[in-house]
């Protein structure tokens, strides 16, 4: 793709690579790649953050005296300067109460394949690199979460073989004091579609989605802890301040 370096101060460092979890912003007229948009921040072609970008309604754009977006276009002081390519890499959701803090130790990840599958392996990557067979990942983006917090976490499953993969992902969570488990809501998306979730013990799973041979598929996990719920229960959760864990288990077999 051709590039427009008007927002990139330093010379390009090799070829321009996609920004993990970011959307491409292209020039309205020429279609040249100008920058990336991720989590209300703008990044240049070297992946250096150069400005904030507020999300507002179309009729409020002119009231913002800086970079802003209505989800379709990038505006600079009310003037449309770029078009945002849709890649559904960042979506948002919300769920639970106020002034409560829970220590969040990201997550333990377990990846395995079903009983001697025909397709022997697959890889999983996120913004920080490749997953191992087990490991700890930065799903929540910080050490502590509290009511009102929300966020997204994206990972990508790659099928290096010619055969298609059929995948199932189990998301399970636990709290040191299980009776006071925070009611954090989760949703999983792929390719812009909300995946059907089936409740399981202490969590949910999504299943029977296909990764084409020699292709990859991104999964976006949205989480939110809203300002509403059982005040008494949530107060107990905050006082205890225990560790909250979410586990991700990926199972793949030949489709």
Tab-separated table of C-alpha atoms in Angstrom:
chain	number	residue	atom	x	y	z
A	1	UNK	CA	0.000	0.000	0.000
A	2	UNK	CA	1.274	3.486	-0.837
A	3	UNK	CA	1.960	5.760	2.125
A	4	UNK	CA	1.538	9.400	3.091
A	5	UNK	CA	4.094	10.465	5.721
A	6	UNK	CA	2.546	13.792	6.754
A	7	UNK	CA	2.069	12.530	10.349
A	8	UNK	CA	5.362	10.611	10.524
A	9	UNK	CA	8.231	12.794	11.750
A	10	UNK	CA	11.064	10.277	11.569
A	11	UNK	CA	12.068	8.431	8.362
A	12	UNK	CA	10.239	5.160	7.842
A	13	UNK	CA	11.930	2.174	9.455
A	14	UNK	CA	11.703	-0.367	6.660
A	15	UNK	CA	8.328	-1.366	5.250
A	16	UNK	CA	5.187	-0.262	7.089
A	17	UNK	CA	3.715	-3.047	9.210
A	18	UNK	CA	0.149	-3.245	10.568
A	19	UNK	CA	-0.303	-2.004	14.135
A	20	UNK	CA	-1.642	-4.797	16.336
A	21	UNK	CA	-5.206	-3.937	17.311
A	22	UNK	CA	-5.094	-0.725	15.258
A	23	UNK	CA	-7.192	0.522	12.359
A	24	UNK	CA	-5.624	1.933	9.215
A	25	UNK	CA	-6.313	5.571	8.388
A	26	UNK	CA	-5.985	6.401	4.693
A	27	UNK	CA	-6.102	9.659	2.780
A	28	UNK	CA	-9.658	10.437	1.653
A	29	UNK	CA	-8.689	11.135	-1.933
A	30	UNK	CA	-5.561	9.147	-2.725
A	31	UNK	CA	-6.176	6.136	-0.452
A	32	UNK	CA	-2.562	6.291	0.787
A	33	UNK	CA	-1.900	4.978	4.308
A	34	UNK	CA	-1.408	7.929	6.681
A	35	UNK	CA	-1.448	6.511	10.225
A	36	UNK	CA	-3.154	4.091	12.601
A	37	UNK	CA	-5.923	4.525	15.190
A	38	UNK	CA	-6.004	2.395	18.344
A	39	UNK	CA	-7.795	2.955	21.668
A	40	UNK	CA	-8.349	6.719	21.098
A	41	UNK	CA	-4.698	7.264	20.124
A	42	UNK	CA	-3.118	8.018	16.734
A	43	UNK	CA	0.138	6.290	15.736
A	44	UNK	CA	2.404	7.233	12.846
A	45	UNK	CA	3.750	4.794	10.257
A	46	UNK	CA	6.599	3.877	12.641
A	47	UNK	CA	4.012	2.985	15.325
A	48	UNK	CA	4.863	6.059	17.412
A	49	UNK	CA	1.895	7.685	19.178
A	50	UNK	CA	1.621	11.316	18.090
A	51	UNK	CA	-1.823	12.466	19.243
A	52	UNK	CA	-5.034	11.625	21.041
A	53	UNK	CA	-8.160	11.160	18.938
A	54	UNK	CA	-11.517	11.675	20.630
A	55	UNK	CA	-14.538	9.638	19.481
A	56	UNK	CA	-17.565	11.923	19.045
A	57	UNK	CA	-20.853	12.005	17.170
A	58	UNK	CA	-20.795	13.369	13.624
A	59	UNK	CA	-22.780	16.462	14.609
A	60	UNK	CA	-20.243	17.299	17.355
A	61	UNK	CA	-17.093	17.085	15.212
A	62	UNK	CA	-16.767	20.843	14.715
A	63	UNK	CA	-16.808	21.388	18.481
A	64	UNK	CA	-13.520	19.478	18.884
A	65	UNK	CA	-10.466	21.624	18.242
A	66	UNK	CA	-8.087	18.733	17.642
A	67	UNK	CA	-8.097	15.232	16.177
A	68	UNK	CA	-11.444	13.445	16.407
A	69	UNK	CA	-13.322	10.619	14.729
A	70	UNK	CA	-16.942	9.625	14.210
A	71	UNK	CA	-15.896	6.052	13.498
A	72	UNK	CA	-15.752	6.594	9.737
A	73	UNK	CA	-13.405	9.522	9.185
A	74	UNK	CA	-10.460	11.204	10.912
A	75	UNK	CA	-10.957	14.926	11.476
A	76	UNK	CA	-8.363	17.585	12.225
A	77	UNK	CA	-9.978	20.694	13.736
A	78	UNK	CA	-13.317	19.735	12.184
A	79	UNK	CA	-11.950	18.982	8.707
A	80	UNK	CA	-12.026	15.409	7.400
A	81	UNK	CA	-8.453	14.424	6.488
A	82	UNK	CA	-8.646	10.633	6.365
A	83	UNK	CA	-10.905	7.621	6.133
A	84	UNK	CA	-10.773	4.841	8.736
A	85	UNK	CA	-10.654	1.347	7.328
A	86	UNK	CA	-12.897	-1.004	9.267
A	87	UNK	CA	-11.099	-3.973	10.774
A	88	UNK	CA	-13.174	-4.488	13.927
A	89	UNK	CA	-10.041	-4.800	16.038
A	90	UNK	CA	-11.292	-2.588	18.788
A	91	UNK	CA	-14.841	-2.910	20.203
A	92	UNK	CA	-16.159	-2.007	23.695
A	93	UNK	CA	-18.548	-3.247	26.484
A	94	UNK	CA	-19.254	-2.409	30.247
A	95	UNK	CA	-20.352	-4.072	33.703
A	96	UNK	CA	-20.402	-3.485	37.740
A	97	UNK	CA	-19.844	-0.861	40.729
A	98	UNK	CA	-17.708	1.985	42.340
A	99	UNK	CA	-14.579	2.385	44.547
A	100	UNK	CA	-13.732	-1.315	44.589
A	101	UNK	CA	-10.301	-2.536	43.603
A	102	UNK	CA	-9.441	-6.074	42.698
A	103	UNK	CA	-5.904	-7.233	42.018
A	104	UNK	CA	-5.899	-8.620	38.495
A	105	UNK	CA	-3.099	-10.938	37.465
A	106	UNK	CA	-3.877	-10.952	33.765
A	107	UNK	CA	-4.341	-14.572	32.837
A	108	UNK	CA	-2.952	-18.043	32.609
A	109	UNK	CA	-3.164	-19.507	29.177
A	110	UNK	CA	-3.421	-23.154	28.319
A	111	UNK	CA	-3.174	-24.214	24.702
A	112	UNK	CA	-3.481	-27.743	23.574
A	113	UNK	CA	-4.835	-29.793	20.699
A	114	UNK	CA	-7.257	-32.673	20.889
A	115	UNK	CA	-6.161	-36.305	21.107
A	116	UNK	CA	-3.501	-36.750	18.420
A	117	UNK	CA	-5.004	-34.345	15.866
A	118	UNK	CA	-4.226	-34.723	12.205
A	119	UNK	CA	-3.039	-31.100	12.119
A	120	UNK	CA	-0.240	-31.072	14.743
A	121	UNK	CA	0.153	-27.431	15.671
A	122	UNK	CA	-1.003	-23.835	15.457
A	123	UNK	CA	0.332	-20.533	16.791
A	124	UNK	CA	-1.231	-17.720	18.795
A	125	UNK	CA	0.094	-14.156	18.965
A	126	UNK	CA	-0.950	-10.880	20.541
A	127	UNK	CA	0.535	-7.384	20.624
A	128	UNK	CA	3.372	-8.590	22.879
A	129	UNK	CA	4.393	-11.597	20.784
A	130	UNK	CA	3.785	-15.335	20.515
A	131	UNK	CA	2.065	-17.306	23.258
A	132	UNK	CA	3.788	-20.308	24.774
A	133	UNK	CA	2.129	-23.570	25.806
A	134	UNK	CA	1.338	-21.852	29.112
A	135	UNK	CA	1.955	-18.295	30.143
A	136	UNK	CA	0.768	-15.018	31.606
A	137	UNK	CA	-0.642	-12.276	29.363
A	138	UNK	CA	-1.624	-8.647	29.851
A	139	UNK	CA	-5.363	-8.989	29.195
A	140	UNK	CA	-6.603	-6.207	31.467
A	141	UNK	CA	-3.810	-3.759	30.682
A	142	UNK	CA	-3.054	-2.911	34.313
A	143	UNK	CA	-2.376	-4.455	37.714
A	144	UNK	CA	-5.656	-3.487	39.354
A	145	UNK	CA	-9.196	-3.127	38.042
A	146	UNK	CA	-12.254	-1.549	39.635
A	147	UNK	CA	-15.932	-0.902	38.786
A	148	UNK	CA	-16.238	1.286	35.703
A	149	UNK	CA	-13.156	-0.215	34.064
A	150	UNK	CA	-13.410	-1.774	30.596
A	151	UNK	CA	-11.135	-2.816	27.806
A	152	UNK	CA	-10.370	-5.168	24.948
A	153	UNK	CA	-7.746	-7.825	24.387
A	154	UNK	CA	-6.956	-9.202	20.938
A	155	UNK	CA	-5.116	-12.371	19.992
A	156	UNK	CA	-4.694	-14.093	16.655
A	157	UNK	CA	-4.717	-17.820	15.892
A	158	UNK	CA	-2.676	-18.852	12.861
A	159	UNK	CA	-3.132	-22.104	10.933
A	160	UNK	CA	0.198	-22.839	9.176
A	161	UNK	CA	-1.193	-25.889	7.342
A	162	UNK	CA	-3.199	-26.369	4.163
A	163	UNK	CA	-6.047	-28.041	6.076
A	164	UNK	CA	-8.711	-25.923	7.782
A	165	UNK	CA	-8.869	-25.866	11.589
A	166	UNK	CA	-12.038	-26.061	13.680
A	167	UNK	CA	-11.484	-24.279	16.983
A	168	UNK	CA	-13.075	-24.070	20.395
A	169	UNK	CA	-12.015	-21.517	23.002
A	170	UNK	CA	-12.937	-21.821	26.663
A	171	UNK	CA	-12.819	-18.749	28.882
A	172	UNK	CA	-12.985	-19.618	32.581
A	173	UNK	CA	-12.423	-17.337	35.538
A	174	UNK	CA	-12.090	-17.585	39.269
A	175	UNK	CA	-11.598	-15.395	42.276
A	176	UNK	CA	-9.734	-16.331	45.435
A	177	UNK	CA	-13.024	-15.933	47.274
A	178	UNK	CA	-15.311	-17.640	44.730
A	179	UNK	CA	-18.525	-16.629	46.505
A	180	UNK	CA	-17.683	-12.974	45.875
A	181	UNK	CA	-16.727	-13.346	42.204
A	182	UNK	CA	-16.943	-9.907	40.493
A	183	UNK	CA	-19.609	-9.865	37.783
A	184	UNK	CA	-17.342	-8.798	34.949
A	185	UNK	CA	-19.033	-9.224	31.575
A	186	UNK	CA	-17.181	-10.670	28.609
A	187	UNK	CA	-17.941	-10.795	24.878
A	188	UNK	CA	-15.884	-12.395	22.113
A	189	UNK	CA	-15.761	-11.137	18.521
A	190	UNK	CA	-14.123	-12.340	15.334
A	191	UNK	CA	-14.142	-10.699	11.914
A	192	UNK	CA	-16.633	-8.120	13.149
A	193	UNK	CA	-19.135	-10.718	14.377
A	194	UNK	CA	-20.172	-11.429	17.959
A	195	UNK	CA	-19.393	-15.097	18.564
A	196	UNK	CA	-22.102	-17.282	20.094
A	197	UNK	CA	-21.223	-17.953	23.724
A	198	UNK	CA	-22.248	-21.102	25.605
A	199	UNK	CA	-22.187	-20.954	29.384
A	200	UNK	CA	-19.984	-23.496	31.140
A	201	UNK	CA	-18.977	-23.839	34.769
A	202	UNK	CA	-17.261	-20.583	35.856
A	203	UNK	CA	-17.187	-19.167	32.350
A	204	UNK	CA	-18.210	-19.604	28.737
A	205	UNK	CA	-16.936	-21.065	25.486
A	206	UNK	CA	-17.160	-20.295	21.779
A	207	UNK	CA	-16.915	-23.202	19.387
A	208	UNK	CA	-17.011	-24.462	15.810
A	209	UNK	CA	-15.422	-21.440	14.188
A	210	UNK	CA	-13.145	-22.186	11.268
A	211	UNK	CA	-9.643	-20.944	10.479
A	212	UNK	CA	-8.850	-21.498	6.828
A	213	UNK	CA	-5.643	-23.303	5.913
A	214	UNK	CA	-2.571	-21.049	5.741
A	215	UNK	CA	-4.594	-18.214	7.257
A	216	UNK	CA	-5.131	-16.491	10.590
A	217	UNK	CA	-8.145	-15.291	12.522
A	218	UNK	CA	-8.245	-12.591	15.195
A	219	UNK	CA	-10.288	-12.966	18.373
A	220	UNK	CA	-11.227	-9.866	20.353
A	221	UNK	CA	-12.209	-10.330	23.985
A	222	UNK	CA	-14.125	-7.396	25.444
A	223	UNK	CA	-14.540	-7.013	29.207
A	224	UNK	CA	-16.333	-4.505	31.376
A	225	UNK	CA	-17.130	-3.977	35.036
A	226	UNK	CA	-20.032	-1.503	35.310
A	227	UNK	CA	-21.188	0.906	37.973
A	228	UNK	CA	-24.172	-1.180	38.946
A	229	UNK	CA	-24.895	-4.366	40.816
A	230	UNK	CA	-25.164	-5.574	44.398
A	231	UNK	CA	-23.565	-2.813	46.507
A	232	UNK	CA	-23.112	-5.004	49.580
A	233	UNK	CA	-21.547	-7.850	47.599
A	234	UNK	CA	-19.302	-5.489	45.638
A	235	UNK	CA	-18.111	-3.816	48.834
A	236	UNK	CA	-17.037	-7.226	50.148
A	237	UNK	CA	-15.141	-7.871	46.892
A	238	UNK	CA	-13.293	-4.578	47.200
A	239	UNK	CA	-12.380	-5.105	50.854
A	240	UNK	CA	-11.002	-8.584	50.177
A	241	UNK	CA	-9.027	-7.354	47.164
A	242	UNK	CA	-8.185	-10.880	46.055
A	243	UNK	CA	-6.643	-12.011	42.773
A	244	UNK	CA	-8.948	-12.424	39.820
A	245	UNK	CA	-7.860	-14.890	37.135
A	246	UNK	CA	-9.205	-15.568	33.662
A	247	UNK	CA	-8.003	-18.660	31.836
A	248	UNK	CA	-8.072	-19.154	28.073
A	249	UNK	CA	-7.978	-22.666	26.663
A	250	UNK	CA	-7.781	-23.208	22.900
A	251	UNK	CA	-8.655	-26.551	21.339
A	252	UNK	CA	-8.136	-27.117	17.612
A	253	UNK	CA	-8.655	-30.039	15.288
A	254	UNK	CA	-8.821	-30.560	11.562
A	255	UNK	CA	-12.156	-29.310	10.221
